[in-house]
CSV table of C-alpha atoms in Angstrom, one decimal:
chain,number,residue,atom,x,y,z
A,1,HIS,CA,-36.4,-40.9,11.1
A,2,GLY,CA,-33.1,-39.8,12.6
A,3,SER,CA,-31.4,-37.3,10.4
A,4,ASP,CA,-32.7,-38.5,7.1
A,5,TRP,CA,-34.3,-35.1,6.6
A,6,ILE,CA,-30.8,-33.7,6.1
A,7,ILE,CA,-28.7,-34.1,3.1
A,8,SER,CA,-26.1,-36.9,3.6
A,9,GLU,CA,-23.1,-34.4,3.7
A,10,ASP,CA,-24.5,-32.6,6.8
A,11,ARG,CA,-25.8,-35.6,8.8
A,12,GLU,CA,-22.5,-36.3,10.7
A,13,ARG,CA,-22.3,-32.7,11.8
A,14,VAL,CA,-25.9,-32.8,13.1
A,15,LYS,CA,-25.1,-35.9,15.0
A,16,ARG,CA,-22.0,-34.4,16.6
A,17,ASN,CA,-23.9,-31.3,17.5
A,18,MET,CA,-26.5,-33.4,19.4
A,19,LEU,CA,-23.7,-34.5,21.8
A,20,LEU,CA,-22.6,-31.0,22.7
A,21,GLU,CA,-23.2,-29.5,26.1
A,22,HIS,CA,-23.4,-25.9,25.0
A,23,ALA,CA,-25.8,-24.0,22.8
A,24,ALA,CA,-25.2,-24.1,19.1
A,25,SER,CA,-26.6,-22.5,16.0
A,26,TYR,CA,-25.6,-23.7,12.5
A,27,GLU,CA,-27.0,-24.2,9.0
A,28,VAL,CA,-27.6,-27.3,7.1
A,29,THR,CA,-29.3,-28.2,3.8
A,30,ALA,CA,-32.6,-30.0,4.6
A,31,LEU,CA,-34.7,-32.2,2.4
A,32,ARG,CA,-38.4,-31.9,1.7
A,33,LYS,CA,-40.7,-34.9,1.2
A,34,ASP,CA,-40.6,-34.3,-2.6
A,35,GLY,CA,-36.8,-34.5,-2.6
A,36,THR,CA,-36.1,-30.8,-3.1
A,37,THR,CA,-33.7,-29.1,-0.7
A,38,PHE,CA,-33.8,-25.9,1.3
A,39,PRO,CA,-31.4,-24.0,3.7
A,40,CYS,CA,-32.3,-24.7,7.3
A,41,GLU,CA,-31.0,-23.1,10.5
A,42,ILE,CA,-30.7,-25.4,13.5
A,43,GLN,CA,-30.6,-23.9,17.0
A,44,ALA,CA,-29.8,-26.4,19.8
A,45,ARG,CA,-29.4,-26.0,23.6
A,46,ASN,CA,-29.5,-28.3,26.6
A,47,LEU,CA,-32.3,-28.1,29.1
A,48,THR,CA,-32.1,-29.9,32.5
A,49,PHE,CA,-35.4,-31.0,34.0
A,50,ASN,CA,-35.9,-33.5,36.9
A,51,ASN,CA,-32.2,-34.3,36.8
A,52,ARG,CA,-32.5,-35.2,33.1
A,53,THR,CA,-30.7,-33.3,30.4
A,54,LEU,CA,-32.5,-32.9,27.1
A,55,ARG,CA,-31.1,-31.5,23.9
A,56,ILE,CA,-33.7,-29.1,22.6
A,57,THR,CA,-33.5,-28.4,18.9
A,58,SER,CA,-35.5,-25.9,16.8
A,59,LEU,CA,-35.5,-25.7,13.0
A,60,ARG,CA,-36.2,-22.8,10.8
A,61,ASP,CA,-36.5,-22.6,7.0
A,62,ILE,CA,-34.2,-19.7,6.0
A,63,SER,CA,-34.8,-19.7,2.3
A,64,GLU,CA,-36.1,-16.2,2.2
A,65,ARG,CA,-33.1,-14.9,4.3
A,66,LYS,CA,-30.6,-16.7,2.0
A,67,GLN,CA,-32.3,-15.3,-1.1
A,68,ALA,CA,-32.2,-11.8,0.4
A,69,GLU,CA,-28.5,-12.3,1.2
A,70,LYS,CA,-27.8,-13.4,-2.3
A,71,GLU,CA,-29.7,-10.4,-3.8
A,72,ARG,CA,-27.7,-8.1,-1.4
A,73,GLU,CA,-24.4,-9.6,-2.5
A,74,ASN,CA,-25.4,-9.2,-6.2
A,75,LEU,CA,-26.4,-5.6,-5.6
A,76,GLN,CA,-23.1,-4.9,-3.8
A,77,ALA,CA,-21.2,-6.5,-6.7
A,78,GLN,CA,-23.1,-4.3,-9.2
A,79,LEU,CA,-22.5,-1.2,-7.1
A,80,ALA,CA,-18.8,-2.0,-6.8
A,81,ASN,CA,-18.6,-2.5,-10.6
A,82,SER,CA,-20.4,0.8,-11.2
A,83,VAL,CA,-18.1,2.7,-8.8
A,84,GLU,CA,-15.0,1.3,-10.6
A,85,MET,CA,-16.3,1.9,-14.1
A,86,ALA,CA,-17.3,5.4,-13.3
A,87,HIS,CA,-13.8,6.1,-11.8
A,88,LEU,CA,-15.4,7.1,-8.4
A,89,GLY,CA,-13.6,7.5,-5.1
A,90,PRO,CA,-15.9,7.7,-2.1
A,91,TRP,CA,-14.6,9.3,1.1
A,92,GLU,CA,-15.6,10.8,4.4
A,93,TYR,CA,-14.1,13.5,6.5
A,94,ASP,CA,-14.2,13.6,10.3
A,95,ALA,CA,-14.2,17.3,11.1
A,96,ILE,CA,-13.7,16.8,14.8
A,97,GLN,CA,-10.4,14.8,14.3
A,98,ASP,CA,-9.5,16.5,11.0
A,99,LEU,CA,-9.2,13.0,9.4
A,100,PHE,CA,-10.1,11.9,5.9
A,101,ILE,CA,-11.2,8.3,5.7
A,102,PHE,CA,-10.7,6.6,2.3
A,103,ASN,CA,-11.3,3.1,0.8
A,104,ASP,CA,-9.7,1.0,-1.9
A,105,TYR,CA,-11.8,2.6,-4.7
A,106,PHE,CA,-10.5,6.0,-3.7
A,107,TYR,CA,-6.9,4.8,-3.8
A,108,LYS,CA,-7.4,3.0,-7.1
A,109,MET,CA,-8.6,6.2,-8.7
A,110,PHE,CA,-5.3,7.8,-7.6
A,111,ARG,CA,-3.4,4.8,-8.9
A,112,THR,CA,-2.1,3.7,-5.5
A,113,THR,CA,-3.1,1.5,-2.6
A,114,ALA,CA,-3.6,1.9,1.2
A,115,GLU,CA,-0.5,-0.1,1.8
A,116,GLU,CA,1.6,2.2,-0.3
A,117,VAL,CA,0.1,5.3,1.3
A,118,GLY,CA,0.2,4.0,4.9
A,119,GLY,CA,-3.5,3.3,5.7
A,120,TYR,CA,-7.0,4.5,5.1
A,121,ALA,CA,-7.0,7.7,7.2
A,122,MET,CA,-5.0,10.9,6.9
A,123,THR,CA,-5.3,14.5,8.0
A,124,SER,CA,-6.5,17.2,5.5
A,125,ALA,CA,-3.0,18.6,5.3
A,126,GLU,CA,-1.6,15.2,4.4
A,127,TYR,CA,-4.3,14.6,1.8
A,128,ALA,CA,-3.5,18.0,0.2
A,129,ARG,CA,0.2,17.3,0.2
A,130,ARG,CA,-0.2,13.8,-1.4
A,131,PHE,CA,-3.1,14.3,-3.8
A,132,VAL,CA,-4.0,18.0,-4.4
A,133,HIS,CA,-2.3,20.1,-7.1
A,134,PRO,CA,-0.3,22.8,-5.2
A,135,ASP,CA,-2.1,25.6,-7.1
A,136,ASP,CA,-5.4,24.3,-5.7
A,137,TYR,CA,-4.4,24.0,-2.0
A,138,GLU,CA,-6.2,27.2,-1.1
A,139,LEU,CA,-9.4,26.1,-3.0
A,140,ILE,CA,-9.6,22.9,-1.0
A,141,GLY,CA,-8.8,24.6,2.3
A,142,ASN,CA,-11.6,27.1,1.7
A,143,GLU,CA,-14.0,24.4,0.9
A,144,ILE,CA,-13.2,22.5,4.1
A,145,ARG,CA,-13.5,25.7,6.1
A,146,LYS,CA,-16.9,26.5,4.6
A,147,ALA,CA,-18.3,23.0,5.2
A,148,VAL,CA,-17.2,23.2,8.8
A,149,GLU,CA,-18.5,26.7,9.5
A,150,THR,CA,-21.8,26.7,7.6
A,151,ASP,CA,-25.1,27.0,9.5
A,152,ASP,CA,-26.9,25.3,6.6
A,153,THR,CA,-27.9,21.8,7.6
A,154,GLN,CA,-28.5,20.9,4.0
A,155,TYR,CA,-25.1,22.2,2.8
A,156,SER,CA,-23.6,20.4,-0.2
A,157,ARG,CA,-21.1,21.4,-2.8
A,158,GLN,CA,-19.8,20.3,-6.2
A,159,LEU,CA,-16.5,21.5,-7.5
A,160,GLU,CA,-13.6,20.6,-9.8
A,161,HIS,CA,-9.9,20.8,-9.1
A,162,ARG,CA,-6.6,19.3,-10.2
A,163,PHE,CA,-5.1,16.4,-8.4
A,164,ILE,CA,-1.9,14.4,-8.5
A,165,TYR,CA,-1.8,10.7,-9.4
A,166,ALA,CA,0.6,8.6,-7.4
A,167,ASP,CA,3.0,8.6,-10.4
A,168,GLY,CA,3.2,12.4,-10.3
A,169,THR,CA,1.0,13.2,-13.3
A,170,VAL,CA,-1.8,15.7,-13.1
A,171,GLY,CA,-5.5,14.9,-13.4
A,172,TYR,CA,-8.9,16.6,-12.9
A,173,ILE,CA,-11.6,15.5,-10.5
A,174,THR,CA,-15.2,16.5,-9.8
A,175,VAL,CA,-15.9,16.5,-6.0
A,176,ARG,CA,-19.4,16.2,-4.7
A,177,PHE,CA,-20.1,16.2,-0.9
A,178,PHE,CA,-22.6,17.0,1.8
A,179,ILE,CA,-22.3,17.4,5.6
A,180,GLN,CA,-23.6,16.0,8.8
A,181,LYS,CA,-24.2,18.1,11.9
A,182,ASP,CA,-24.6,17.2,15.6
A,183,ALA,CA,-27.5,18.3,17.9
A,184,SER,CA,-25.6,21.5,18.6
A,185,GLY,CA,-25.4,22.5,15.0
A,186,ASN,CA,-21.7,21.7,14.6
A,187,THR,CA,-20.4,20.1,11.4
A,188,VAL,CA,-19.0,16.7,12.5
A,189,ARG,CA,-18.7,14.8,9.3
A,190,THR,CA,-18.5,15.3,5.6
A,191,TYR,CA,-19.3,12.6,3.1
A,192,GLY,CA,-18.4,12.8,-0.5
A,193,VAL,CA,-17.2,11.2,-3.7
A,194,ASN,CA,-14.5,12.2,-6.2
A,195,GLN,CA,-14.8,11.4,-9.9
A,196,ASP,CA,-11.8,11.3,-12.2
A,197,ILE,CA,-12.8,13.4,-15.2
């Protein structure tokens, strides 16, 4: 009976959509016969047949998809909390362009932000200048060189070194990383995580 299978808040939107001339896909909350509700995806498009234009509408119960999205969001929140509580700073290094790519967790560990630093990417030299203790420059340079030059496709390393917080004080981190090679055996990327210890 009309749109009485849709909750009242969504009915006007469904009616407006039926008058459109272009395809549309949107979500509404639908009603079951027993009065319970469920998320429903509506896909509508116009079809012309014998000089008549019909609005074709298909409906799909997306309860399982919505539940999976909710579980994924919960998991992402749990992971984010874990990363923050463990004082972790994930990163990746593009060996071809000599660029480190960081994120907000990384910068939070160093007590700064992307805005203050000037973005999420920087060269290895810039990273060392900003965050690595001067006495450990050589150590970091050697580690980058080994990761780039290794023939071992399973190469990974764990090391500790001093670093500099944004306020100039000295800390210690554990660095764990592994590499990715291309089809020619060249190291193209390094993924890792720093942990403030």
